[in-house]
Coordinates of C-alpha atoms in Angstrom, one line a residue:
X7 CA 188.3 117.6 65.3
X8 CA 191.0 119.2 63.2
X9 CA 191.8 122.7 62.6
X10 CA 194.9 124.6 61.1
X11 CA 196.1 128.1 60.4
X12 CA 197.2 128.5 56.7
X13 CA 199.4 131.0 55.2
X14 CA 203.1 131.8 53.7
X15 CA 205.2 132.4 55.7
X16 CA 203.5 130.6 58.6
X17 CA 206.1 129.0 60.9
X18 CA 206.1 132.2 63.1
X19 CA 202.3 132.0 63.8
X20 CA 201.0 132.1 67.4
X21 CA 197.6 130.8 66.4
X22 CA 198.2 127.2 67.3
X23 CA 199.4 128.2 70.7
X24 CA 196.1 130.2 71.4
X25 CA 193.9 127.7 70.1
X26 CA 195.3 124.7 71.7
X27 CA 195.4 126.5 75.1
X28 CA 191.7 127.0 74.4
X29 CA 191.4 123.3 73.8
X30 CA 193.3 122.2 76.9
X31 CA 191.3 124.6 79.1
X32 CA 188.1 123.1 77.9
X33 CA 189.4 119.6 77.8
X34 CA 188.9 119.1 74.3
X35 CA 190.3 116.4 71.9
X36 CA 190.8 118.8 69.0
X37 CA 194.0 119.4 67.0
X38 CA 195.4 122.7 65.3
X39 CA 198.3 122.8 63.3
X40 CA 200.3 125.1 60.9
X41 CA 200.3 124.4 57.1
X42 CA 202.3 126.6 54.7
X43 CA 199.8 127.4 51.7
X44 CA 201.2 129.7 48.9
X45 CA 199.2 132.0 47.0
X46 CA 196.8 130.0 44.7
X47 CA 196.9 126.9 46.8
X48 CA 194.0 127.2 49.0
X49 CA 191.3 125.7 46.9
X50 CA 193.1 122.5 46.5
X51 CA 193.7 122.4 50.3
X52 CA 190.2 123.0 51.1
X53 CA 189.0 120.4 48.5
X54 CA 191.1 117.7 49.8
X55 CA 189.9 118.2 53.7
X56 CA 187.7 115.3 55.0
X57 CA 184.9 115.4 57.3
X58 CA 187.1 115.5 60.5
X59 CA 188.0 119.0 59.5
X60 CA 186.4 121.9 61.2
X61 CA 188.1 125.3 60.9
X62 CA 190.9 127.0 59.0
X63 CA 192.4 130.3 60.1
X64 CA 193.9 132.2 57.2
X65 CA 196.7 134.7 57.0
X66 CA 198.4 136.4 54.2
X67 CA 198.3 136.0 51.1
X68 CA 195.1 133.8 51.4
X69 CA 192.4 136.0 52.8
X70 CA 191.0 137.5 49.5
X71 CA 191.8 134.1 47.9
X72 CA 189.0 132.7 50.4
X73 CA 186.2 134.5 49.4
X74 CA 185.0 132.8 46.3
X75 CA 185.5 129.4 48.0
X76 CA 182.8 130.0 50.4
X77 CA 179.0 129.0 50.1
X78 CA 178.2 131.6 52.5
X79 CA 180.0 134.9 53.5
X80 CA 179.3 137.0 56.5
X81 CA 178.4 140.7 55.8
X82 CA 181.6 141.8 57.6
X83 CA 183.8 139.5 55.4
X84 CA 182.0 140.8 52.5
X85 CA 182.6 144.4 53.4
X86 CA 186.2 143.8 54.2
X87 CA 186.6 141.9 51.0
X88 CA 188.7 139.1 52.8
X89 CA 187.9 136.2 55.3
X90 CA 190.5 135.2 57.9
X91 CA 188.2 132.2 58.8
X92 CA 186.6 129.3 57.1
X93 CA 184.1 127.1 59.0
X94 CA 183.6 123.6 57.3
X95 CA 180.5 122.1 58.2
X96 CA 179.2 118.8 56.3
X97 CA 180.6 119.9 53.0
X98 CA 179.5 123.7 53.3
X99 CA 182.2 126.2 53.8
X100 CA 181.3 129.5 55.9
X101 CA 183.7 132.4 55.5
X102 CA 184.0 135.3 58.3
X103 CA 186.4 137.9 59.1
X104 CA 187.2 138.0 62.8
X105 CA 189.8 140.6 62.4
X106 CA 187.0 143.2 62.6
X107 CA 185.2 142.3 65.8
X108 CA 188.7 141.2 67.2
X109 CA 190.0 144.8 66.7
X110 CA 187.2 146.2 68.2
X111 CA 187.3 144.1 71.2
X112 CA 190.9 144.7 71.6
X113 CA 190.4 148.4 71.6
X114 CA 187.3 148.3 74.3
X115 CA 189.4 146.3 76.4
X116 CA 192.0 148.9 76.7
X117 CA 189.9 152.1 76.3
X118 CA 186.1 152.9 76.9
X119 CA 186.2 156.5 75.7
X120 CA 184.5 158.2 72.7
X121 CA 186.3 157.3 69.2
X122 CA 185.2 160.1 66.5
X123 CA 188.1 160.6 64.5
X124 CA 191.0 158.1 63.6
X125 CA 194.4 157.8 62.0
X126 CA 195.4 154.8 60.2
X127 CA 199.1 154.4 59.2
X128 CA 199.1 152.0 56.1
X129 CA 196.6 151.0 53.4
X130 CA 196.4 147.3 53.1
X131 CA 194.3 144.3 54.4
X132 CA 195.0 144.9 58.1
X133 CA 194.2 148.8 57.7
X134 CA 190.8 147.7 56.1
X135 CA 189.8 145.4 59.3
X136 CA 190.9 148.0 61.7
X137 CA 189.4 150.7 59.9
X138 CA 186.3 148.8 59.7
X139 CA 186.1 148.0 63.4
X140 CA 186.7 151.9 64.2
X141 CA 183.6 152.5 62.1
X142 CA 181.9 150.0 64.3
X143 CA 183.0 151.8 67.3
X144 CA 181.5 155.1 66.2
X145 CA 184.2 156.7 64.1
X146 CA 183.0 159.2 61.6
X147 CA 186.2 160.4 59.9
X148 CA 189.1 158.2 59.2
X149 CA 192.5 159.3 57.7
X150 CA 194.9 156.9 55.9
X151 CA 198.5 157.9 55.8
X152 CA 200.1 156.0 53.1
X153 CA 202.9 156.0 50.7
X154 CA 201.2 155.6 47.5
X155 CA 197.2 156.3 47.7
X156 CA 196.8 153.9 44.6
X157 CA 197.7 151.1 46.8
X158 CA 195.0 152.0 49.4
X159 CA 192.2 152.3 46.7
X160 CA 190.7 148.9 47.9
X161 CA 190.9 149.9 51.5
X162 CA 189.3 153.3 51.2
X163 CA 186.5 151.8 49.1
X164 CA 185.7 149.3 51.7
X165 CA 185.4 151.9 54.3
X166 CA 183.3 154.2 52.1
X167 CA 180.8 151.1 51.8
X168 CA 180.4 150.8 55.7
X169 CA 176.9 151.6 56.8
X170 CA 178.0 154.6 58.6
X171 CA 179.5 156.3 55.7
X172 CA 182.4 157.9 57.4
X173 CA 184.4 160.8 55.9
X174 CA 187.7 159.2 54.4
X175 CA 190.9 161.3 53.9
X176 CA 194.1 160.0 52.3
X177 CA 197.3 161.7 53.2
X178 CA 201.1 161.0 53.0
X179 CA 202.7 158.9 55.5
X180 CA 205.9 161.0 54.9
X181 CA 204.4 164.4 55.5
X182 CA 201.2 164.5 57.3
X183 CA 200.4 164.3 61.0
X184 CA 198.2 161.8 62.8
X185 CA 194.9 163.4 64.0
X186 CA 191.9 162.2 66.0
X187 CA 191.3 160.1 69.1
X188 CA 193.4 156.9 68.2
X189 CA 196.2 156.0 65.9
X190 CA 196.4 152.6 64.4
X191 CA 199.7 151.4 62.9
X192 CA 199.7 148.8 60.4
X193 CA 203.2 149.4 59.2
X194 CA 206.4 147.7 59.7
X195 CA 208.4 148.6 62.7
X196 CA 211.3 149.7 60.3
X197 CA 209.0 152.1 58.6
X198 CA 208.3 153.9 61.9
X199 CA 211.0 156.6 61.6
X200 CA 211.9 159.1 64.2
X201 CA 210.3 161.9 62.0
X202 CA 207.1 159.7 61.6
X203 CA 206.9 158.9 65.3
X204 CA 207.3 162.6 66.0
X205 CA 204.2 163.5 63.8
X206 CA 202.0 160.9 65.7
X207 CA 202.4 162.1 69.4
X208 CA 199.4 163.8 69.8
X209 CA 196.6 161.1 70.2
X210 CA 195.1 159.4 73.3
X211 CA 195.1 156.0 72.0
X212 CA 198.0 154.1 70.1
X213 CA 197.0 150.7 68.5
X214 CA 200.0 148.8 67.3
X215 CA 199.0 145.8 65.4
X216 CA 202.3 144.2 65.5
X217 CA 203.5 142.0 68.2
X218 CA 207.0 141.3 66.9
X219 CA 209.3 143.3 67.1
X220 CA 208.1 144.6 70.5
X221 CA 208.0 147.3 71.3
X222 CA 207.9 149.1 67.9
X223 CA 209.0 152.9 67.8
X224 CA 205.3 153.9 67.9
X225 CA 204.6 151.8 70.8
X226 CA 207.8 153.0 73.0
X227 CA 206.6 156.6 72.3
X228 CA 202.8 156.1 73.0
X229 CA 202.0 158.4 75.6
X230 CA 198.4 157.4 76.4
X231 CA 196.3 153.9 76.2
X232 CA 198.4 151.3 74.3
X233 CA 196.7 148.7 72.5
X234 CA 198.8 145.8 71.1
X235 CA 199.0 143.3 68.2
X236 CA 198.9 140.5 70.9
X237 CA 195.4 142.0 72.3
X238 CA 194.2 141.7 68.6
X239 CA 195.5 138.3 68.0
X240 CA 194.0 137.0 71.3
X241 CA 190.5 138.6 70.5
X242 CA 190.2 137.5 67.1
X243 CA 191.3 134.2 67.9
X244 CA 188.8 133.7 70.7
X245 CA 186.1 134.7 68.2
X246 CA 187.5 132.1 65.6
X247 CA 187.6 129.5 68.4
X248 CA 183.7 130.0 69.1
X249 CA 182.9 129.8 65.5
X250 CA 184.9 126.5 65.4
X251 CA 184.0 124.8 68.4
X252 CA 180.7 126.4 69.4
X253 CA 182.1 127.0 72.9
X254 CA 182.9 130.3 74.6
X255 CA 186.7 131.2 74.1
X256 CA 188.5 130.7 77.5
X257 CA 190.3 134.3 76.7
X258 CA 192.3 134.5 79.9
X259 CA 193.8 131.4 79.3
X260 CA 194.6 132.1 75.6
X261 CA 196.3 135.3 76.5
X262 CA 198.6 133.8 79.1
X263 CA 199.8 131.1 76.9
X264 CA 200.2 133.9 73.8
X265 CA 202.4 135.7 76.5
X266 CA 204.2 132.9 77.7
X267 CA 205.0 132.0 74.2
X268 CA 206.3 135.3 73.2
X269 CA 208.4 135.5 76.4
X270 CA 210.0 131.9 75.3
X271 CA 210.7 133.4 72.0
X272 CA 212.3 136.5 73.8
X273 CA 209.8 138.7 72.0
X274 CA 208.3 140.2 75.1

């Protein structure tokens, strides 16, 4: 069976390394490759797939584009308004979002304490999925620090639709302080200025969704528990692996492969 990760850009993706490691660990004769698909190109790619295709992992800019192509959509993907996973099954397309449970699993692997309040830096698609994961973990207040509140409108709306109905606060990335039990950063490393880092040092848990460059300024300054972008990537990929193959993912082997690849790229 065939699977692939699609997006633009895509050459840097670690997903093939993780999924192929899973296939090797379970002695499965499956393939997984990268394919550059620019915005607007997903429908044509999916239409051209034959019955040997089983799963597609999606990254930017295709996650929202995937939604209208699916015959069925999970509640969590519908809530996020985006899908990072398409399962192809006998002509039927199933859409899911494994970023949400993947983020929750990544946090719980490193930290088992209570999470009631959180600060999320950024307001894009990754901020949406991680904030929804925090809601699933029990957060009742989520503070988004952003440069432009208008750009976070879709994210705020998605979080407010969560069944737990958390309190949502939108603040300034350039002025306000991080508050709560956990800080999640979804912003680029170059945006993590010394001033911003100094306003984010009073949290117990830091979740840096990037794995390159590593460590980011916020990851380097973390005083307590640190959850990494590799943690997130491995856990969401493991859930995808199970959706595609029907087998429990060999998480340990997938993580080792990811760490080895980052080491080979001199990114760890």
